[in-house]
PDB file of C-alpha atoms in Angstrom:
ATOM      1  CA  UNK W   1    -134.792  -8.934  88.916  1.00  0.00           C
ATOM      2  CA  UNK W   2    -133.449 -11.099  92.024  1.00  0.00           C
ATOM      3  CA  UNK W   3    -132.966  -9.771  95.232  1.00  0.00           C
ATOM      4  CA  UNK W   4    -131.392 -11.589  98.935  1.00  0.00           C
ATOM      5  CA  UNK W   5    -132.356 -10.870 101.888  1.00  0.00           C
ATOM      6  CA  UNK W   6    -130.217 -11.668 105.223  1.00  0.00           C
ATOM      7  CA  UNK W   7    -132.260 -10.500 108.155  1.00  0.00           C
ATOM      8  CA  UNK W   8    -129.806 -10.391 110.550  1.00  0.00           C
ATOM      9  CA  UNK W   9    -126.405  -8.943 110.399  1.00  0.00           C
ATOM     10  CA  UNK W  10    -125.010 -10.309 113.271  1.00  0.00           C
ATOM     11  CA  UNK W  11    -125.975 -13.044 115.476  1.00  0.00           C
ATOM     12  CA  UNK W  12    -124.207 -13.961 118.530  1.00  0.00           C
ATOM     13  CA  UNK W  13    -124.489 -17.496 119.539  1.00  0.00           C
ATOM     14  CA  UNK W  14    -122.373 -19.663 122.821  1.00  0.00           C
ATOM     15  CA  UNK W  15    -120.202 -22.056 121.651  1.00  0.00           C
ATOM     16  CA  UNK W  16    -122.477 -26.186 121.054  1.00  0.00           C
ATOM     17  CA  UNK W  17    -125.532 -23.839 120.479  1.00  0.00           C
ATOM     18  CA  UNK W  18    -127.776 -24.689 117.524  1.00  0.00           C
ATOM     19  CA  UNK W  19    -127.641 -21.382 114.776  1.00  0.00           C
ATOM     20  CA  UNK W  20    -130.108 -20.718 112.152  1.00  0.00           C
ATOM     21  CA  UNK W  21    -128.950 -17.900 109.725  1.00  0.00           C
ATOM     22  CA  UNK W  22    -131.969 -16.630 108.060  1.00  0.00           C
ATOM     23  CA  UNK W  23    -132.194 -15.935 104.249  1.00  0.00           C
ATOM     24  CA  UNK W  24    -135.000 -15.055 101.828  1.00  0.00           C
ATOM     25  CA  UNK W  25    -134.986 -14.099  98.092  1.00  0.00           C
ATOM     26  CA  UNK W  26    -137.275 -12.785  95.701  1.00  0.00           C
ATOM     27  CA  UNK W  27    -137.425 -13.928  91.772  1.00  0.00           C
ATOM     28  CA  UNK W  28    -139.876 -14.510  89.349  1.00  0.00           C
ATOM     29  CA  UNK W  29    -138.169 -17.792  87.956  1.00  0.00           C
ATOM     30  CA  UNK W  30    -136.548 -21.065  89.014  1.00  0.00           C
ATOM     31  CA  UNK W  31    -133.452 -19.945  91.040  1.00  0.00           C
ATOM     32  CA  UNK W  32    -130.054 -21.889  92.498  1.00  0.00           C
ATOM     33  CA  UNK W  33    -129.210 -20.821  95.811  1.00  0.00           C
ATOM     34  CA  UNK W  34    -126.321 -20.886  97.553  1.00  0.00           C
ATOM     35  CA  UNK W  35    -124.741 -20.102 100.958  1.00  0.00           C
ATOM     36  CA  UNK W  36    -120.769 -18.670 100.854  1.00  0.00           C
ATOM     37  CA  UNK W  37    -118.601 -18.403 104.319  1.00  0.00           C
ATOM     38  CA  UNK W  38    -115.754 -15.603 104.575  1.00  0.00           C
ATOM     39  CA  UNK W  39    -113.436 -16.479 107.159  1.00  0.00           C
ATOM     40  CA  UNK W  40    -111.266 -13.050 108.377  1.00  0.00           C
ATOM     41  CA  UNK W  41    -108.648 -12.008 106.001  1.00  0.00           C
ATOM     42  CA  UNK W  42    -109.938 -14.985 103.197  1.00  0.00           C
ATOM     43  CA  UNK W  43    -111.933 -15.205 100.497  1.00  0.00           C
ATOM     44  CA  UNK W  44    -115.263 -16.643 100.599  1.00  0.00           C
ATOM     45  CA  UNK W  45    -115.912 -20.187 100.245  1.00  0.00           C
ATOM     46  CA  UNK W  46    -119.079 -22.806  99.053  1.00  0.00           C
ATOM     47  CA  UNK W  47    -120.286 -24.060 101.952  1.00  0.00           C
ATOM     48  CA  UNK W  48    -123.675 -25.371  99.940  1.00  0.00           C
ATOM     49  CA  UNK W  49    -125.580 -25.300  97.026  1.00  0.00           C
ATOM     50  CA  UNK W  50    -129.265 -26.254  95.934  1.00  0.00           C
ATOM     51  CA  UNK W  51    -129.888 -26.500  92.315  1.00  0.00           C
ATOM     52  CA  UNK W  52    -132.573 -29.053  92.249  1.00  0.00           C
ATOM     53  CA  UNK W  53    -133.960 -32.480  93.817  1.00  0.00           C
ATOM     54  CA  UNK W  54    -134.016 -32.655  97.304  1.00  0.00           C
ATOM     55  CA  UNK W  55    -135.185 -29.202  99.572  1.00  0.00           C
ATOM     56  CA  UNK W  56    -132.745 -30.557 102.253  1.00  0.00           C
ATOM     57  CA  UNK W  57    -129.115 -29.645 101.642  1.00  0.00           C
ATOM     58  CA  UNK W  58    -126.105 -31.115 103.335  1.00  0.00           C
ATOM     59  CA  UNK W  59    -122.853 -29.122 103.003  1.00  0.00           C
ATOM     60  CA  UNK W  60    -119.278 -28.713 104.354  1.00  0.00           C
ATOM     61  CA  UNK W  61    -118.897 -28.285 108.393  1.00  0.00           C
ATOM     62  CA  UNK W  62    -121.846 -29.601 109.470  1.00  0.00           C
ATOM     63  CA  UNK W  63    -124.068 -27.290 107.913  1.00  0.00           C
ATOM     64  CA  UNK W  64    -127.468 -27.523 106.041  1.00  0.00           C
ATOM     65  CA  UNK W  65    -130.300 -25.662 104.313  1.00  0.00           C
ATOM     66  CA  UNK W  66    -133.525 -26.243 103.523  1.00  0.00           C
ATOM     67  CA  UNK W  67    -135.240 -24.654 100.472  1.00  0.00           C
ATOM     68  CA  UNK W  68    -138.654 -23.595 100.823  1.00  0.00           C
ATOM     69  CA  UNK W  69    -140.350 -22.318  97.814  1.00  0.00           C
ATOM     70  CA  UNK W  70    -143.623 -21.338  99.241  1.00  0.00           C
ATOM     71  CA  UNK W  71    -141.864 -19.098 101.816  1.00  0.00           C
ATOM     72  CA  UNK W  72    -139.101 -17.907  98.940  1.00  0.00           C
ATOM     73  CA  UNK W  73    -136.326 -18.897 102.454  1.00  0.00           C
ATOM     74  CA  UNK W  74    -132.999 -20.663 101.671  1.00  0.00           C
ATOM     75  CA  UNK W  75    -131.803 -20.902 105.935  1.00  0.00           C
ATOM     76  CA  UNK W  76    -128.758 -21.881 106.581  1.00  0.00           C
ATOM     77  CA  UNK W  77    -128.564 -24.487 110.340  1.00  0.00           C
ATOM     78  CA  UNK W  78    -126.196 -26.144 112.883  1.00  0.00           C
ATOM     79  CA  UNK W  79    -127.086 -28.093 115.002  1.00  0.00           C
ATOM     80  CA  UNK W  80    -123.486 -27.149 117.310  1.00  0.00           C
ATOM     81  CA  UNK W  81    -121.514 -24.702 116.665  1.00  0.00           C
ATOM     82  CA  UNK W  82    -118.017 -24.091 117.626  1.00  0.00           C
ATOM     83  CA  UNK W  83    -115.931 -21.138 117.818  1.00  0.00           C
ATOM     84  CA  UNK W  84    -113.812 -22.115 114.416  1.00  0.00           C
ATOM     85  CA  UNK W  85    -116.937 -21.168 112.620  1.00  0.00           C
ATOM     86  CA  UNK W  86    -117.409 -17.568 113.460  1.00  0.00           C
ATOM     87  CA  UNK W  87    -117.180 -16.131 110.071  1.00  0.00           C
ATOM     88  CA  UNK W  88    -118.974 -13.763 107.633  1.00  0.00           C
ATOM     89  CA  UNK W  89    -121.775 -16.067 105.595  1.00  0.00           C
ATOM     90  CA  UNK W  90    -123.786 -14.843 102.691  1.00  0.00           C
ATOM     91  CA  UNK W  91    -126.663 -16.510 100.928  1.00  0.00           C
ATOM     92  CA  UNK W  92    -126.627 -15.908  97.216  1.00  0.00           C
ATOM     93  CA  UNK W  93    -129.244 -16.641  94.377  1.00  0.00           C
ATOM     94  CA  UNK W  94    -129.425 -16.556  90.540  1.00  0.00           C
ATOM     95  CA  UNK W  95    -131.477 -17.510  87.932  1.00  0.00           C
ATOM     96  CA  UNK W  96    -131.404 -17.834  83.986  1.00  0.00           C
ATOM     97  CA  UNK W  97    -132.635 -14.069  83.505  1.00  0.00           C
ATOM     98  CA  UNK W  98    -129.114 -13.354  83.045  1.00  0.00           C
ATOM     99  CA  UNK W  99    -128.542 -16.269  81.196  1.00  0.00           C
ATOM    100  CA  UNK W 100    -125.184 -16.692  82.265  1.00  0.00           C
ATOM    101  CA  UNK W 101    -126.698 -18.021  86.219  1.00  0.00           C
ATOM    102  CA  UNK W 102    -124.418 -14.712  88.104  1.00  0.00           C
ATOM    103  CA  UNK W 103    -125.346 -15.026  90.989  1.00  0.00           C
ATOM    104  CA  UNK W 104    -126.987 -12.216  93.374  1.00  0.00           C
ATOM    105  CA  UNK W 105    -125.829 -12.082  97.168  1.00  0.00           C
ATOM    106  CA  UNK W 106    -127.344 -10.846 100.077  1.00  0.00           C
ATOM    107  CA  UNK W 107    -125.095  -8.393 102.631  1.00  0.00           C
ATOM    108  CA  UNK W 108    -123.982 -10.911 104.740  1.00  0.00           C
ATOM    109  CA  UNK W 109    -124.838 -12.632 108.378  1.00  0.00           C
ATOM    110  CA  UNK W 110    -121.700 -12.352 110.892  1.00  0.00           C
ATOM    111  CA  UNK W 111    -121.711 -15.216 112.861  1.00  0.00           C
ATOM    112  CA  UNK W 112    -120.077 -14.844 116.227  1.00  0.00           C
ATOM    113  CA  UNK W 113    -119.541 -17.817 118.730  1.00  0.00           C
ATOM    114  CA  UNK W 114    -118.383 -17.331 122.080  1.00  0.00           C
ATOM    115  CA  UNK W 115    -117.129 -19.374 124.431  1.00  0.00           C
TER     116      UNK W 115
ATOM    117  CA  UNK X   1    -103.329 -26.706  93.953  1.00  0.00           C
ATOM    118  CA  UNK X   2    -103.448 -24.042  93.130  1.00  0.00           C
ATOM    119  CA  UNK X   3    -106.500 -21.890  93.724  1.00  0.00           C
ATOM    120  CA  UNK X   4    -107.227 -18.211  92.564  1.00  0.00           C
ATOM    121  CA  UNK X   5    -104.738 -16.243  93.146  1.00  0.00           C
ATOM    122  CA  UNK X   6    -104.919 -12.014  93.469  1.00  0.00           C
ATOM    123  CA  UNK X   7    -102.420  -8.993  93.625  1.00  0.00           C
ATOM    124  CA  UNK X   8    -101.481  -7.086  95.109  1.00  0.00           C
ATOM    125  CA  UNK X   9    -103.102  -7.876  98.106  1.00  0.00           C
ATOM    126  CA  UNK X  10    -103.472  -4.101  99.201  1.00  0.00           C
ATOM    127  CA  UNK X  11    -102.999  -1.217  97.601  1.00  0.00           C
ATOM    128  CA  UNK X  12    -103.611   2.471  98.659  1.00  0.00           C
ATOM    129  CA  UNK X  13    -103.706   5.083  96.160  1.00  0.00           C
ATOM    130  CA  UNK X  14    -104.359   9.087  95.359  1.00  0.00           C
ATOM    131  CA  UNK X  15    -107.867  10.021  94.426  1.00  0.00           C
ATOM    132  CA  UNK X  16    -107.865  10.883  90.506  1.00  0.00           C
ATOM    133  CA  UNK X  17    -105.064   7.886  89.551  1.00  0.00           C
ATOM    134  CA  UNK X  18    -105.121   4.875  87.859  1.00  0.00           C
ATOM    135  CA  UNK X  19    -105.168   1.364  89.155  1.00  0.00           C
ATOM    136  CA  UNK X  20    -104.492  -2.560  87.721  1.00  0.00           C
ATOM    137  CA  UNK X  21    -105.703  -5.078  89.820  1.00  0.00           C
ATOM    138  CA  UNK X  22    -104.860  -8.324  88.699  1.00  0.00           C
ATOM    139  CA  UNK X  23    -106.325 -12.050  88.788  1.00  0.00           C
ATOM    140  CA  UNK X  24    -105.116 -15.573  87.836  1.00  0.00           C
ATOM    141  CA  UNK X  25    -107.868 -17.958  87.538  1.00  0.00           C
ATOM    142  CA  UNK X  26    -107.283 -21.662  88.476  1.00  0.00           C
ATOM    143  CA  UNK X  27    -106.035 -23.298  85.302  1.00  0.00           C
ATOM    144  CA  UNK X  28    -108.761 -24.842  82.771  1.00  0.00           C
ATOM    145  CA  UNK X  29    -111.574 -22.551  84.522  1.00  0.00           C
ATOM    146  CA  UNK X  30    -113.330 -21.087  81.350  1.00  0.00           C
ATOM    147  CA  UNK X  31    -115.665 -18.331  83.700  1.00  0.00           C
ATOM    148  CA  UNK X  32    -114.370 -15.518  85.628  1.00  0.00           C
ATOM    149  CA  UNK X  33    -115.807 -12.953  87.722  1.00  0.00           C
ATOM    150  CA  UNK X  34    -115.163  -9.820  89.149  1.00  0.00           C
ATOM    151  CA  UNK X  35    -117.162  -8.413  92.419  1.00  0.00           C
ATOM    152  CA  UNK X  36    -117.005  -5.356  94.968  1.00  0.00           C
ATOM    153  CA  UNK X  37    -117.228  -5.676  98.481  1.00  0.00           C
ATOM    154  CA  UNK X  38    -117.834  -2.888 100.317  1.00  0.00           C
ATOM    155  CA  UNK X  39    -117.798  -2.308 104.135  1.00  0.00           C
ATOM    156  CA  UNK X  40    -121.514  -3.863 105.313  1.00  0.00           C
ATOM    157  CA  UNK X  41    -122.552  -4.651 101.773  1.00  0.00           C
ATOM    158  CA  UNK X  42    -122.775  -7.538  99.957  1.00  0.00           C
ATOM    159  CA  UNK X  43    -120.703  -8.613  96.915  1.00  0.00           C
ATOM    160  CA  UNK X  44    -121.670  -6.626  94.073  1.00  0.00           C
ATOM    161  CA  UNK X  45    -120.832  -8.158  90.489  1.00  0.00           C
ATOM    162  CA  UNK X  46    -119.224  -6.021  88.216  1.00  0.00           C
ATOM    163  CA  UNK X  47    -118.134  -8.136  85.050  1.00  0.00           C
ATOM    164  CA  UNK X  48    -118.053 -11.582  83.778  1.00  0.00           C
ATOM    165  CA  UNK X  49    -115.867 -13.588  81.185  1.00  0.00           C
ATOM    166  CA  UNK X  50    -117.135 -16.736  79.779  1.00  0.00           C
ATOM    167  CA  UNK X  51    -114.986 -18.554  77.412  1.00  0.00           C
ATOM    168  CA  UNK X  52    -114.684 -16.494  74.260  1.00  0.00           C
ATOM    169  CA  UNK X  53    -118.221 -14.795  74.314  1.00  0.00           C
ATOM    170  CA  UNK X  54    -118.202 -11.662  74.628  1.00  0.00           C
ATOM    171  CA  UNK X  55    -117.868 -10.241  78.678  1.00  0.00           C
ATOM    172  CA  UNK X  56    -121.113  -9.315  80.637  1.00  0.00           C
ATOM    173  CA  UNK X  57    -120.156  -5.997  81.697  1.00  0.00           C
ATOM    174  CA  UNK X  58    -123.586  -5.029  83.109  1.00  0.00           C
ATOM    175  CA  UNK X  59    -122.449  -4.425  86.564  1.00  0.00           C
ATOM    176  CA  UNK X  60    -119.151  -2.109  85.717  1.00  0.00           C
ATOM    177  CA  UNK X  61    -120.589   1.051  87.900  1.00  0.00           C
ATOM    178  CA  UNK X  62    -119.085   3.472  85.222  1.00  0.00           C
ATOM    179  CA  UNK X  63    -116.827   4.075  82.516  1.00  0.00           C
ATOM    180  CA  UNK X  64    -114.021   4.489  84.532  1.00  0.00           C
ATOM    181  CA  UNK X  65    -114.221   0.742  85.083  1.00  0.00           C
ATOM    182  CA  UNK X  66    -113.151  -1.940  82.473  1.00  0.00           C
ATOM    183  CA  UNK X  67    -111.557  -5.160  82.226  1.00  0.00           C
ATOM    184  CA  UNK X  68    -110.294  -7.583  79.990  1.00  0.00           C
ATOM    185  CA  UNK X  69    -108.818 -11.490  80.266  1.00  0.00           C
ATOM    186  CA  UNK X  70    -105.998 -12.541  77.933  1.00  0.00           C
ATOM    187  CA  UNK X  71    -105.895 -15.316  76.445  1.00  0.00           C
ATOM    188  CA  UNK X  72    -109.147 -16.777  78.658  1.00  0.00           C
ATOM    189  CA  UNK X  73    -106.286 -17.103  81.786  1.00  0.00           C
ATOM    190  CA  UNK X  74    -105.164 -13.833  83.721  1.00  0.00           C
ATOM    191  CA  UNK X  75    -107.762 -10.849  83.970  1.00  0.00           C
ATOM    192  CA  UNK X  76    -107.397  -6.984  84.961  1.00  0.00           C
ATOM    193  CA  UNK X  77    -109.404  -4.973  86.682  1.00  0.00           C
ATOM    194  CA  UNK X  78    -108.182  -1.427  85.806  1.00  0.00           C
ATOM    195  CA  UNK X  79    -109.840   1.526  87.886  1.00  0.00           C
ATOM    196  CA  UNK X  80    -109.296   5.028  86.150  1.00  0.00           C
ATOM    197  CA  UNK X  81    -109.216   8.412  87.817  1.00  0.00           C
ATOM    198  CA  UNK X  82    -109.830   7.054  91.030  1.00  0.00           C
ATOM    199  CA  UNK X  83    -112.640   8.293  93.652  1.00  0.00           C
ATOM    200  CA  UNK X  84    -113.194   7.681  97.164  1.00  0.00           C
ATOM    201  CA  UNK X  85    -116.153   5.628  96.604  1.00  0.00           C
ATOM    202  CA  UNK X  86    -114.289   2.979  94.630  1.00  0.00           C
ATOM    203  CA  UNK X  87    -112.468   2.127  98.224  1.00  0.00           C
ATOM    204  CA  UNK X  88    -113.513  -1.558  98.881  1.00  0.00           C
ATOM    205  CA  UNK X  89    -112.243  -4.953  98.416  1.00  0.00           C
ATOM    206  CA  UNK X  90    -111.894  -6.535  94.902  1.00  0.00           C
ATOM    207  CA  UNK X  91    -113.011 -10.181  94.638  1.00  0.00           C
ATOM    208  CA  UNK X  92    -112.390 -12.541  91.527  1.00  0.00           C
ATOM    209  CA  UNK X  93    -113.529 -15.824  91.248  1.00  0.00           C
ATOM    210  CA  UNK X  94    -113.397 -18.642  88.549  1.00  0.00           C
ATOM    211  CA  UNK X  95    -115.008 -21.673  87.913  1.00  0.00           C
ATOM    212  CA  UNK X  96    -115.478 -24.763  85.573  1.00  0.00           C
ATOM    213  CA  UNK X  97    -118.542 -23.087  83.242  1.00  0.00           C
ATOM    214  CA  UNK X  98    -121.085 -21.442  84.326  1.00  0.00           C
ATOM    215  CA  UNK X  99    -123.823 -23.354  86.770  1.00  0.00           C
ATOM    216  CA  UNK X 100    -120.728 -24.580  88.443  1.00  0.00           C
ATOM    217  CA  UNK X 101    -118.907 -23.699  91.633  1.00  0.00           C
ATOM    218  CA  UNK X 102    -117.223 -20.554  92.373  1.00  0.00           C
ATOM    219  CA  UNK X 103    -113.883 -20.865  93.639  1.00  0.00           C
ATOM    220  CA  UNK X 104    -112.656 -17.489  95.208  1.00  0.00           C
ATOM    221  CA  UNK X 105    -109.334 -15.420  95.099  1.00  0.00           C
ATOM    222  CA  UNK X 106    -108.802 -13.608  98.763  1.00  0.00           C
ATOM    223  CA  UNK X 107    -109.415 -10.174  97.096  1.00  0.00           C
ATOM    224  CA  UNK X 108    -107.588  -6.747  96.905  1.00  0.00           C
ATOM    225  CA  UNK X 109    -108.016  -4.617  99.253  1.00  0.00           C
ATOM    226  CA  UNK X 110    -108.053  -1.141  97.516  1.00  0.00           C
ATOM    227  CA  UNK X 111    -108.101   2.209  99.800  1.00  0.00           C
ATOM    228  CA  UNK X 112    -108.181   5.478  97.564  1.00  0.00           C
ATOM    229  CA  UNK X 113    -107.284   8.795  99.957  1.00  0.00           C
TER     230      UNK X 113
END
Protein backbone atom coordinates (compact mmCIF):
# COMPACT_ATOMS: atom_id res chain seq x y z
CA UNK A 1 0.00 0.00 0.00
CA UNK A 2 1.06 3.83 -0.62
CA UNK A 3 1.12 6.24 1.93
CA UNK A 4 2.02 10.56 1.82
CA UNK A 5 3.45 12.20 4.16
CA UNK A 6 3.28 16.21 4.54
CA UNK A 7 5.34 17.13 7.55
CA UNK A 8 4.15 20.30 8.12
CA UNK A 9 0.66 21.53 8.24
CA UNK A 10 1.20 24.96 8.15
CA UNK A 11 4.08 27.03 7.28
CA UNK A 12 4.16 30.66 7.54
CA UNK A 13 6.47 32.37 5.23
CA UNK A 14 6.97 36.75 4.48
CA UNK A 15 6.01 37.67 1.31
CA UNK A 16 9.65 37.23 -1.71
CA UNK A 17 10.75 34.47 0.81
CA UNK A 18 11.95 31.19 -0.70
CA UNK A 19 9.27 28.08 0.60
CA UNK A 20 10.02 24.50 0.55
CA UNK A 21 6.87 22.33 1.31
CA UNK A 22 8.09 19.04 2.40
CA UNK A 23 6.62 15.67 1.14
CA UNK A 24 7.61 12.01 1.47
CA UNK A 25 5.84 8.75 0.39
CA UNK A 26 6.21 5.25 0.94
CA UNK A 27 5.54 2.38 -1.90
CA UNK A 28 6.96 -0.66 -2.88
CA UNK A 29 6.73 0.11 -6.75
CA UNK A 30 7.40 2.78 -9.37
CA UNK A 31 5.07 5.68 -8.34
CA UNK A 32 3.80 9.21 -10.19
CA UNK A 33 3.74 11.97 -7.91
CA UNK A 34 2.06 14.90 -7.94
CA UNK A 35 1.58 18.21 -6.06
CA UNK A 36 -2.34 19.78 -6.09
CA UNK A 37 -3.02 23.60 -4.78
CA UNK A 38 -6.59 24.47 -3.18
CA UNK A 39 -7.12 28.00 -3.29
CA UNK A 40 -10.13 29.09 -0.51
CA UNK A 41 -13.55 28.26 -1.59
CA UNK A 42 -12.02 26.24 -5.05
CA UNK A 43 -11.24 23.10 -5.99
CA UNK A 44 -7.83 21.87 -6.15
CA UNK A 45 -5.69 22.30 -9.04
CA UNK A 46 -2.28 20.47 -10.86
CA UNK A 47 0.30 22.52 -10.09
CA UNK A 48 2.97 19.53 -11.19
CA UNK A 49 3.45 16.18 -12.03
CA UNK A 50 6.50 13.66 -12.28
CA UNK A 51 5.88 10.53 -14.10
CA UNK A 52 9.26 9.82 -15.45
CA UNK A 53 12.59 11.37 -17.07
CA UNK A 54 13.92 14.17 -15.46
CA UNK A 55 13.93 14.34 -11.17
CA UNK A 56 13.57 18.16 -11.66
CA UNK A 57 10.00 19.30 -12.26
CA UNK A 58 8.90 22.67 -13.50
CA UNK A 59 5.20 23.52 -12.97
CA UNK A 60 2.60 26.35 -13.00
CA UNK A 61 3.47 29.64 -10.75
CA UNK A 62 6.85 29.35 -10.44
CA UNK A 63 6.96 26.25 -8.68
CA UNK A 64 9.15 23.04 -8.82
CA UNK A 65 9.91 19.62 -7.33
CA UNK A 66 12.51 17.47 -7.27
CA UNK A 67 12.05 13.67 -6.99
CA UNK A 68 14.38 11.84 -4.96
CA UNK A 69 14.08 8.17 -4.92
CA UNK A 70 16.71 7.29 -2.46
CA UNK A 71 15.08 9.60 0.14
CA UNK A 72 11.30 8.40 -1.11
CA UNK A 73 10.77 12.96 -0.98
CA UNK A 74 8.71 14.61 -3.78
CA UNK A 75 9.33 18.70 -2.20
CA UNK A 76 7.60 21.11 -3.56
CA UNK A 77 10.01 24.99 -3.88
CA UNK A 78 9.80 28.75 -4.66
CA UNK A 79 12.20 30.56 -4.94
CA UNK A 80 9.65 34.00 -4.06
CA UNK A 81 6.65 33.79 -2.95
CA UNK A 82 3.88 36.21 -2.99
CA UNK A 83 0.82 36.58 -1.08
CA UNK A 84 -1.56 35.27 -4.18
CA UNK A 85 -0.14 31.92 -3.40
CA UNK A 86 -1.25 31.27 0.10
CA UNK A 87 -3.30 28.26 -0.47
CA UNK A 88 -3.86 24.66 0.77
CA UNK A 89 -1.19 22.26 -1.31
CA UNK A 90 -1.18 18.52 -1.17
CA UNK A 91 1.34 16.10 -2.58
CA UNK A 92 -0.26 12.98 -3.94
CA UNK A 93 1.22 9.56 -5.20
CA UNK A 94 0.01 6.39 -6.98
CA UNK A 95 1.22 3.51 -8.46
CA UNK A 96 -0.03 0.50 -10.71
CA UNK A 97 -1.06 -1.65 -7.51
CA UNK A 98 -4.39 -0.38 -8.18
CA UNK A 99 -4.05 -0.68 -11.65
CA UNK A 100 -6.16 2.06 -12.43
CA UNK A 101 -2.94 4.81 -11.12
CA UNK A 102 -5.74 6.52 -8.13
CA UNK A 103 -3.85 8.43 -6.69
CA UNK A 104 -3.10 8.63 -2.73
CA UNK A 105 -2.80 12.22 -1.07
CA UNK A 106 -1.19 13.38 1.83
CA UNK A 107 -3.32 15.86 4.45
CA UNK A 108 -2.25 18.88 3.12
CA UNK A 109 0.53 21.84 3.77
CA UNK A 110 -1.26 25.41 4.34
CA UNK A 111 0.84 27.83 2.97
CA UNK A 112 0.50 31.26 4.48
CA UNK A 113 2.39 34.42 3.13
CA UNK A 114 2.38 37.55 4.86
CA UNK A 115 3.18 40.70 4.00
CA UNK B 1 -14.72 25.84 -21.14
CA UNK B 2 -16.21 24.32 -19.34
CA UNK B 3 -14.63 22.55 -16.40
CA UNK B 4 -16.25 20.15 -13.75
CA UNK B 5 -19.01 21.33 -12.58
CA UNK B 6 -20.83 20.23 -8.90
CA UNK B 7 -24.27 20.77 -7.08
CA UNK B 8 -25.45 21.87 -5.05
CA UNK B 9 -22.73 23.65 -3.74
CA UNK B 10 -23.91 23.20 0.00
CA UNK B 11 -26.26 21.31 1.43
CA UNK B 12 -27.22 20.73 5.15
CA UNK B 13 -29.29 17.91 6.07
CA UNK B 14 -31.01 15.74 9.14
CA UNK B 15 -28.98 12.87 10.45
CA UNK B 16 -30.75 9.49 9.21
CA UNK B 17 -31.84 11.09 5.47
CA UNK B 18 -30.90 10.61 2.19
CA UNK B 19 -28.69 12.67 -0.03
CA UNK B 20 -27.79 13.05 -4.15
CA UNK B 21 -24.87 14.84 -4.81
CA UNK B 22 -24.33 15.36 -8.27
CA UNK B 23 -21.30 15.77 -10.85
CA UNK B 24 -20.86 16.70 -14.56
CA UNK B 25 -17.59 15.73 -15.86
CA UNK B 26 -15.91 17.89 -18.59
CA UNK B 27 -17.20 16.50 -21.87
CA UNK B 28 -15.12 13.52 -23.60
CA UNK B 29 -13.40 12.75 -20.04
CA UNK B 30 -13.80 8.86 -19.91
CA UNK B 31 -12.48 8.69 -15.82
CA UNK B 32 -14.24 10.07 -12.93
CA UNK B 33 -13.63 10.21 -9.38
CA UNK B 34 -15.20 10.76 -6.29
CA UNK B 35 -13.16 11.89 -2.94
CA UNK B 36 -13.92 13.09 0.79
CA UNK B 37 -12.38 15.87 2.34
CA UNK B 38 -12.63 16.19 5.70
CA UNK B 39 -11.64 19.08 8.07
CA UNK B 40 -7.49 18.53 8.45
CA UNK B 41 -7.49 15.40 6.35
CA UNK B 42 -6.52 14.69 3.15
CA UNK B 43 -8.69 13.68 0.16
CA UNK B 44 -9.87 10.31 0.65
CA UNK B 45 -11.02 8.35 -2.62
CA UNK B 46 -14.13 6.75 -2.47
CA UNK B 47 -15.05 5.43 -6.09
CA UNK B 48 -13.86 5.48 -9.56
CA UNK B 49 -15.51 5.16 -13.13
CA UNK B 50 -13.43 4.32 -16.03
CA UNK B 51 -15.07 4.10 -19.32
CA UNK B 52 -17.41 1.13 -19.29
CA UNK B 53 -15.39 -1.19 -16.85
CA UNK B 54 -16.84 -1.86 -14.13
CA UNK B 55 -16.42 1.11 -11.05
CA UNK B 56 -13.60 0.70 -8.39
CA UNK B 57 -15.64 1.05 -5.42
CA UNK B 58 -12.88 0.09 -2.93
CA UNK B 59 -12.90 3.26 -1.05
CA UNK B 60 -16.97 3.63 -0.53
CA UNK B 61 -16.63 3.67 3.55
CA UNK B 62 -19.94 1.60 3.77
CA UNK B 63 -22.97 0.45 2.26
CA UNK B 64 -24.73 3.41 2.79
CA UNK B 65 -22.54 4.86 0.06
CA UNK B 66 -22.97 4.14 -3.74
CA UNK B 67 -22.75 5.74 -6.96
CA UNK B 68 -23.34 5.34 -10.42
CA UNK B 69 -22.50 7.50 -13.91
CA UNK B 70 -25.04 7.44 -16.74
CA UNK B 71 -24.27 7.14 -19.78
CA UNK B 72 -20.19 7.63 -18.94
CA UNK B 73 -21.25 11.72 -18.48
CA UNK B 74 -23.09 12.88 -15.16
CA UNK B 75 -22.39 10.82 -11.85
CA UNK B 76 -24.24 10.65 -8.30
CA UNK B 77 -23.03 10.37 -5.22
CA UNK B 78 -26.06 9.25 -3.11
CA UNK B 79 -25.47 9.16 0.82
CA UNK B 80 -28.22 7.01 2.67
CA UNK B 81 -29.37 7.38 6.24
CA UNK B 82 -27.11 10.02 6.91
CA UNK B 83 -24.57 10.26 10.04
CA UNK B 84 -22.62 12.95 11.44
CA UNK B 85 -19.44 11.57 10.34
CA UNK B 86 -20.31 11.76 6.65
CA UNK B 87 -20.11 15.84 7.21
CA UNK B 88 -17.24 16.91 4.83
CA UNK B 89 -16.74 18.22 1.45
CA UNK B 90 -17.45 16.08 -1.69
CA UNK B 91 -14.86 16.37 -4.48
CA UNK B 92 -15.26 14.92 -8.14
CA UNK B 93 -12.83 15.08 -10.63
CA UNK B 94 -12.48 13.84 -14.32
CA UNK B 95 -9.92 13.39 -16.65
CA UNK B 96 -8.82 12.20 -20.20
CA UNK B 97 -8.00 8.23 -19.10
CA UNK B 98 -6.40 7.27 -16.48
CA UNK B 99 -2.43 8.35 -16.04
CA UNK B 100 -3.73 11.68 -17.11
CA UNK B 101 -4.52 14.91 -15.33
CA UNK B 102 -7.16 15.45 -12.87
CA UNK B 103 -9.25 18.30 -13.46
CA UNK B 104 -11.35 19.19 -10.28
CA UNK B 105 -15.07 20.23 -9.60
CA UNK B 106 -15.13 22.89 -6.45
CA UNK B 107 -16.89 20.21 -4.29
CA UNK B 108 -20.11 20.00 -2.11
CA UNK B 109 -20.01 21.01 0.92
CA UNK B 110 -22.28 18.57 2.91
CA UNK B 111 -23.11 19.36 6.80
CA UNK B 112 -25.42 16.56 8.39
CA UNK B 113 -26.94 17.95 12.03
Amino acid sequence: AQSVTQLDSQVPVFEEAPVELRCNYSSSVSVYLFWYVQYPNQGLQLLLKYLSGSTLVKGINGFEAEFNKSQTSFHLRKPSVHISDTAEYFCAVSDQVRGSYIPTFGRGTSLIVHP
Amino acid sequence: GAGVSQSPSNKVTEKGKDVELRCDPISGHTALYWYRQSLGQGLEFLIYFQGNSAPDKSGLPSDRFSAERTGGSVSTLTIQRTQQEDSAVYLCASSLGERETQYFGPGTRLLVL
